[in-house]
Amino acid sequence: MEKSFKPLHQSIQQSCLEWSATCDDSDFLELTAVFIFEAEFAGFRGHFPGRPILPAMVQLASVRFLAETGLEQLVYPVSYSRTKFRGIIQPYEKVIMQVRLKRKDAGWTGTFSIEKGEGERVTSGACTFSNTNRGE
């Protein structure tokens, strides 16, 4: 039986229940989104059998997804720094993500936080995105 896997971006998009953006000017954007990752979400497979948790890589991919959604354009990660993973995200937990971006040169720089429950911060850090893929 052949398994088919949706691209990560599409799977994250389906896990995003709602999102909003606040823009003070064209150089600053604050984004907020609510996610619920179901038990069948591909990111949980094998991480870890019997006690699934959302991998750090998927959390960072979700930050990128929210940035692209709010900016309405593709962005490419340049760096994630000062990233702290303080807790775990399990299937069906409501997750609130905030990304604050400021335009810088040919891209965006900012901070992000991921919380669950009553404001329990799970992940936080800084991010830099480029408008161009430097690998091309």
Coordinates of N, CA and C in Angstrom, one line a residue:
M1 N 0.8 -1.2 0.0 CA 0.0 0.0 0.0 C 0.9 1.2 0.0
E2 N 0.7 2.1 -1.0 CA 1.5 3.3 -1.1 C 0.9 4.4 -0.2
K3 N 1.8 5.0 0.6 CA 1.4 6.1 1.5 C 1.6 7.4 0.7
S4 N 0.7 8.3 0.9 CA 0.9 9.7 0.3 C 1.0 10.7 1.4
F5 N 1.9 11.6 1.3 CA 2.1 12.6 2.4 C 1.9 13.9 1.7
K6 N 1.1 14.8 2.4 CA 0.9 16.1 1.9 C 2.2 16.9 2.2
P7 N 2.4 17.9 1.4 CA 3.6 18.7 1.7 C 3.4 19.4 3.1
L8 N 4.5 19.6 3.8 CA 4.4 20.2 5.1 C 3.6 21.5 5.2
H9 N 3.8 22.3 4.2 CA 3.2 23.6 4.2 C 1.6 23.4 4.2
Q10 N 1.2 22.5 3.3 CA -0.3 22.3 3.2 C -0.8 21.7 4.5
S11 N -0.1 20.8 5.1 CA -0.5 20.2 6.4 C -0.6 21.3 7.5
I12 N 0.4 22.2 7.5 CA 0.4 23.3 8.5 C -0.8 24.2 8.3
Q13 N -1.1 24.5 7.0 CA -2.2 25.3 6.6 C -3.5 24.8 7.1
Q14 N -3.7 23.5 7.0 CA -4.9 22.8 7.4 C -5.0 22.8 8.9
S15 N -3.9 22.9 9.6 CA -4.0 23.0 11.1 C -4.2 24.4 11.7
C16 N -4.1 25.4 10.8 CA -4.3 26.8 11.2 C -5.8 27.1 11.2
L17 N -6.4 27.3 12.3 CA -7.8 27.5 12.4 C -8.2 29.0 12.1
E18 N -7.3 29.9 12.5 CA -7.6 31.3 12.2 C -6.3 32.1 12.3
W19 N -6.2 33.3 11.7 CA -5.1 34.1 11.8 C -5.5 35.6 11.6
S20 N -4.7 36.5 12.2 CA -5.0 37.9 12.0 C -3.7 38.7 11.9
A21 N -3.8 39.9 11.4 CA -2.6 40.7 11.2 C -2.9 42.1 11.7
T22 N -1.9 42.7 12.3 CA -2.0 44.2 12.7 C -0.8 44.8 12.1
C23 N -1.1 45.9 11.4 CA 0.0 46.6 10.6 C 0.0 48.1 11.0
D24 N 1.0 48.6 11.7 CA 1.1 50.0 12.0 C 1.5 50.8 10.8
D25 N 2.4 50.3 10.0 CA 2.9 50.9 8.8 C 3.4 49.8 7.9
S26 N 3.9 50.1 6.7 CA 4.3 49.1 5.8 C 5.6 48.4 6.2
D27 N 6.2 48.9 7.3 CA 7.5 48.3 7.7 C 7.4 47.4 9.0
F28 N 6.2 47.3 9.5 CA 6.0 46.5 10.7 C 4.7 45.7 10.6
L29 N 4.8 44.4 11.0 CA 3.6 43.6 11.0 C 3.6 42.6 12.2
E30 N 2.4 42.6 12.8 CA 2.3 41.6 13.9 C 1.2 40.6 13.6
L31 N 1.5 39.4 13.6 CA 0.6 38.3 13.2 C 0.3 37.4 14.4
T32 N -0.9 36.9 14.4 CA -1.4 36.0 15.5 C -2.2 34.9 14.8
A33 N -2.0 33.6 15.2 CA -2.7 32.5 14.6 C -3.0 31.5 15.7
V34 N -4.1 30.7 15.5 CA -4.5 29.6 16.3 C -4.3 28.4 15.5
F35 N -3.6 27.4 16.1 CA -3.4 26.1 15.5 C -3.9 25.0 16.4
I36 N -4.4 23.9 15.8 CA -4.6 22.7 16.4 C -4.1 21.6 15.5
F37 N -3.1 20.9 15.9 CA -2.5 19.8 15.1 C -3.1 18.5 15.6
E38 N -3.9 17.8 14.7 CA -4.6 16.6 15.0 C -3.6 15.4 15.1
A39 N -4.0 14.4 15.7 CA -3.1 13.2 15.9 C -2.6 12.6 14.6
E40 N -3.4 12.8 13.5 CA -3.0 12.3 12.2 C -2.0 13.2 11.5
F41 N -1.7 14.3 12.0 CA -0.7 15.3 11.4 C 0.6 14.5 11.2
A42 N 1.1 14.6 10.0 CA 2.3 13.9 9.6 C 3.5 14.2 10.5
G43 N 3.6 15.4 11.0 CA 4.7 15.7 11.9 C 4.9 14.9 13.2
F44 N 3.8 14.3 13.6 CA 3.8 13.5 14.8 C 4.3 12.1 14.5
R45 N 4.4 11.6 13.3 CA 4.8 10.2 13.0 C 6.2 10.0 13.4
G46 N 6.3 9.0 14.3 CA 7.6 8.6 14.8 C 8.3 9.5 15.8
H47 N 7.6 10.5 16.2 CA 8.1 11.5 17.2 C 7.2 11.8 18.3
F48 N 7.0 11.0 19.2 CA 7.7 9.7 19.5 C 6.6 8.6 19.7
P49 N 6.8 7.4 19.3 CA 5.8 6.4 19.3 C 5.2 6.3 20.7
G50 N 3.9 6.3 20.8 CA 3.2 6.2 22.1 C 3.0 7.5 22.8
R51 N 3.8 8.5 22.5 CA 3.7 9.8 23.1 C 4.1 10.9 22.1
P52 N 3.3 11.2 21.2 CA 3.6 12.1 20.1 C 3.8 13.6 20.6
I53 N 4.8 14.2 20.1 CA 5.0 15.6 20.4 C 5.4 16.3 19.0
L54 N 5.1 17.6 18.9 CA 5.3 18.3 17.7 C 6.8 18.7 17.6
P55 N 7.5 18.2 16.6 CA 8.9 18.5 16.5 C 9.2 20.0 16.4
A56 N 10.4 20.4 16.9 CA 10.9 21.7 16.8 C 10.9 22.2 15.3
M57 N 11.3 21.4 14.4 CA 11.3 21.8 13.0 C 10.0 22.2 12.5
V58 N 8.9 21.5 12.9 CA 7.6 21.8 12.5 C 7.1 23.1 13.1
Q59 N 7.5 23.4 14.4 CA 7.2 24.6 15.0 C 7.8 25.8 14.2
L60 N 9.1 25.7 13.9 CA 9.7 26.7 13.1 C 9.1 26.9 11.7
A61 N 8.7 25.7 11.1 CA 8.0 25.8 9.8 C 6.7 26.5 9.9
S62 N 6.0 26.4 11.0 CA 4.8 27.1 11.3 C 5.0 28.6 11.4
V63 N 6.1 29.0 12.0 CA 6.4 30.4 12.1 C 6.6 30.9 10.7
R64 N 7.3 30.2 9.8 CA 7.5 30.6 8.5 C 6.2 30.7 7.7
F65 N 5.3 29.7 7.9 CA 4.0 29.7 7.3 C 3.2 30.9 7.7
L66 N 3.2 31.3 8.9 CA 2.5 32.5 9.4 C 3.0 33.7 8.8
A67 N 4.4 33.8 8.7 CA 5.0 35.0 8.1 C 4.6 35.1 6.6
E68 N 4.6 34.0 5.9 CA 4.3 34.0 4.5 C 2.8 34.4 4.3
T69 N 1.9 33.9 5.2 CA 0.5 34.1 5.1 C 0.3 35.6 5.3
G70 N 0.8 36.2 6.3 CA 0.6 37.6 6.6 C 1.2 38.6 5.6
L71 N 2.4 38.2 5.1 CA 3.1 39.1 4.1 C 2.6 38.8 2.7
E72 N 1.8 37.7 2.5 CA 1.3 37.4 1.2 C 2.4 37.2 0.2
Q73 N 3.5 36.6 0.6 CA 4.6 36.3 -0.3 C 5.5 35.2 0.3
L74 N 6.2 34.5 -0.6 CA 7.2 33.5 -0.1 C 8.3 34.3 0.7
V75 N 8.8 33.7 1.7 CA 10.0 34.2 2.4 C 10.8 32.9 2.7
Y76 N 12.1 33.2 2.8 CA 13.1 32.1 3.0 C 13.9 32.4 4.3
P77 N 13.9 31.4 5.2 CA 14.6 31.5 6.5 C 16.1 31.8 6.3
V78 N 16.6 32.8 6.9 CA 18.0 33.1 6.9 C 18.5 32.6 8.3
S79 N 17.8 32.9 9.4 CA 18.3 32.4 10.7 C 17.1 32.4 11.7
Y80 N 17.3 31.5 12.6 CA 16.5 31.5 13.8 C 17.5 31.6 15.0
S81 N 17.3 32.5 15.9 CA 18.3 32.6 17.0 C 17.5 32.8 18.3
R82 N 18.3 32.6 19.4 CA 17.8 32.8 20.7 C 16.5 31.9 20.9
T83 N 16.4 30.8 20.2 CA 15.2 30.0 20.2 C 15.3 29.1 21.5
K84 N 14.2 29.1 22.2 CA 14.1 28.3 23.4 C 12.8 27.5 23.3
F85 N 13.0 26.2 23.5 CA 11.9 25.2 23.5 C 11.7 24.8 25.0
R86 N 10.6 25.4 25.6 CA 10.4 25.2 27.0 C 9.3 24.1 27.4
G87 N 8.6 23.7 26.4 CA 7.5 22.7 26.7 C 7.3 21.9 25.4
I88 N 6.2 21.1 25.5 CA 5.9 20.2 24.4 C 4.5 20.5 23.9
I89 N 4.2 20.2 22.7 CA 2.9 20.4 22.0 C 2.5 19.0 21.6
Q90 N 1.3 18.6 22.1 CA 0.8 17.3 21.8 C -0.4 17.4 20.9
P91 N -0.9 16.3 20.3 CA -2.1 16.4 19.4 C -3.3 17.0 20.1
Y92 N -4.0 17.8 19.4 CA -5.3 18.4 19.7 C -5.1 19.6 20.8
E93 N -3.9 20.0 21.1 CA -3.7 21.1 22.0 C -3.9 22.4 21.2
K94 N -4.6 23.4 21.7 CA -4.8 24.7 21.1 C -3.5 25.4 21.3
V95 N -2.9 25.9 20.2 CA -1.6 26.6 20.2 C -1.9 28.0 19.6
I96 N -1.4 29.0 20.3 CA -1.4 30.4 19.9 C 0.0 30.8 19.5
M97 N 0.1 31.3 18.2 CA 1.4 31.7 17.7 C 1.4 33.2 17.4
Q98 N 2.4 33.9 17.8 CA 2.6 35.3 17.5 C 3.9 35.5 16.8
V99 N 3.9 36.3 15.7 CA 5.1 36.6 15.0 C 5.1 38.2 14.8
R100 N 6.1 38.8 15.2 CA 6.3 40.3 15.0 C 7.4 40.5 14.0
L101 N 7.1 41.2 12.9 CA 8.2 41.3 11.9 C 8.4 42.8 11.6
K102 N 9.6 43.2 11.3 CA 10.0 44.5 10.9 C 10.8 44.4 9.6
R103 N 10.5 45.2 8.6 CA 11.2 45.2 7.3 C 12.7 45.6 7.6
K104 N 13.6 44.8 7.0 CA 15.0 45.1 7.1 C 15.6 44.7 5.8
D105 N 16.2 45.6 5.1 CA 16.9 45.4 3.8 C 16.0 44.7 2.9
A106 N 16.4 43.5 2.4 CA 15.6 42.7 1.4 C 14.9 41.6 2.1
G107 N 14.4 41.9 3.3 CA 13.7 40.9 4.0 C 13.0 41.4 5.3
W108 N 12.9 40.5 6.3 CA 12.2 40.8 7.5 C 12.9 40.2 8.7
T109 N 12.9 40.9 9.8 CA 13.5 40.3 11.0 C 12.5 40.5 12.1
G110 N 12.5 39.7 13.1 CA 11.5 39.8 14.2 C 11.7 38.7 15.3
T111 N 10.6 38.6 16.0 CA 10.5 37.7 17.1 C 9.2 36.8 17.0
F112 N 9.2 35.7 17.7 CA 8.0 34.8 17.6 C 7.9 34.2 19.0
S113 N 6.6 33.8 19.3 CA 6.3 33.1 20.5 C 5.2 32.1 20.2
I114 N 5.2 31.0 20.9 CA 4.2 29.9 20.7 C 3.8 29.6 22.2
E115 N 2.4 29.7 22.4 CA 1.9 29.4 23.7 C 0.7 28.5 23.6
K116 N 0.4 27.8 24.7 CA -0.7 26.9 24.8 C -1.4 27.1 26.1
G117 N -2.6 26.6 26.2 CA -3.3 26.7 27.5 C -3.5 28.2 27.9
E118 N -3.3 28.4 29.2 CA -3.5 29.7 29.8 C -2.2 30.5 29.7
G119 N -1.7 30.7 28.5 CA -0.5 31.5 28.4 C 0.8 30.8 28.7
E120 N 0.8 29.5 28.7 CA 2.0 28.8 28.9 C 2.9 28.9 27.7
R121 N 4.0 29.6 27.8 CA 4.9 29.8 26.6 C 5.7 28.4 26.4
V122 N 5.6 28.0 25.2 CA 6.2 26.7 24.8 C 7.6 27.0 24.1
T123 N 7.5 28.0 23.2 CA 8.7 28.3 22.3 C 8.7 29.8 22.1
S124 N 10.0 30.3 22.0 CA 10.2 31.7 21.6 C 11.5 31.8 21.0
G125 N 11.7 33.0 20.3 CA 13.0 33.2 19.6 C 12.9 34.4 18.7
A126 N 14.0 34.5 17.9 CA 14.1 35.5 16.9 C 14.2 34.9 15.5
C127 N 13.8 35.6 14.5 CA 13.8 35.1 13.1 C 14.2 36.1 12.1
T128 N 14.8 35.7 11.1 CA 15.2 36.6 10.0 C 14.8 35.8 8.7
F129 N 14.0 36.5 7.8 CA 13.6 36.0 6.5 C 14.1 36.9 5.4
S130 N 14.4 36.2 4.3 CA 14.8 37.0 3.1 C 13.6 36.9 2.1
N131 N 13.5 37.9 1.2 CA 12.5 37.8 0.2 C 13.0 37.0 -1.0
T132 N 14.3 36.6 -1.0 CA 14.8 35.8 -2.1 C 15.5 34.6 -1.6
N133 N 15.4 33.5 -2.4 CA 16.1 32.3 -2.0 C 17.5 32.4 -2.4
R134 N 18.4 32.4 -1.4 CA 19.8 32.6 -1.7 C 20.5 31.3 -2.2
G135 N 19.7 30.2 -2.2 CA 20.2 29.0 -2.7 C 20.0 28.8 -4.2
E136 N 19.3 29.7 -4.8 CA 19.1 29.5 -6.2 C 20.2 30.2 -7.0

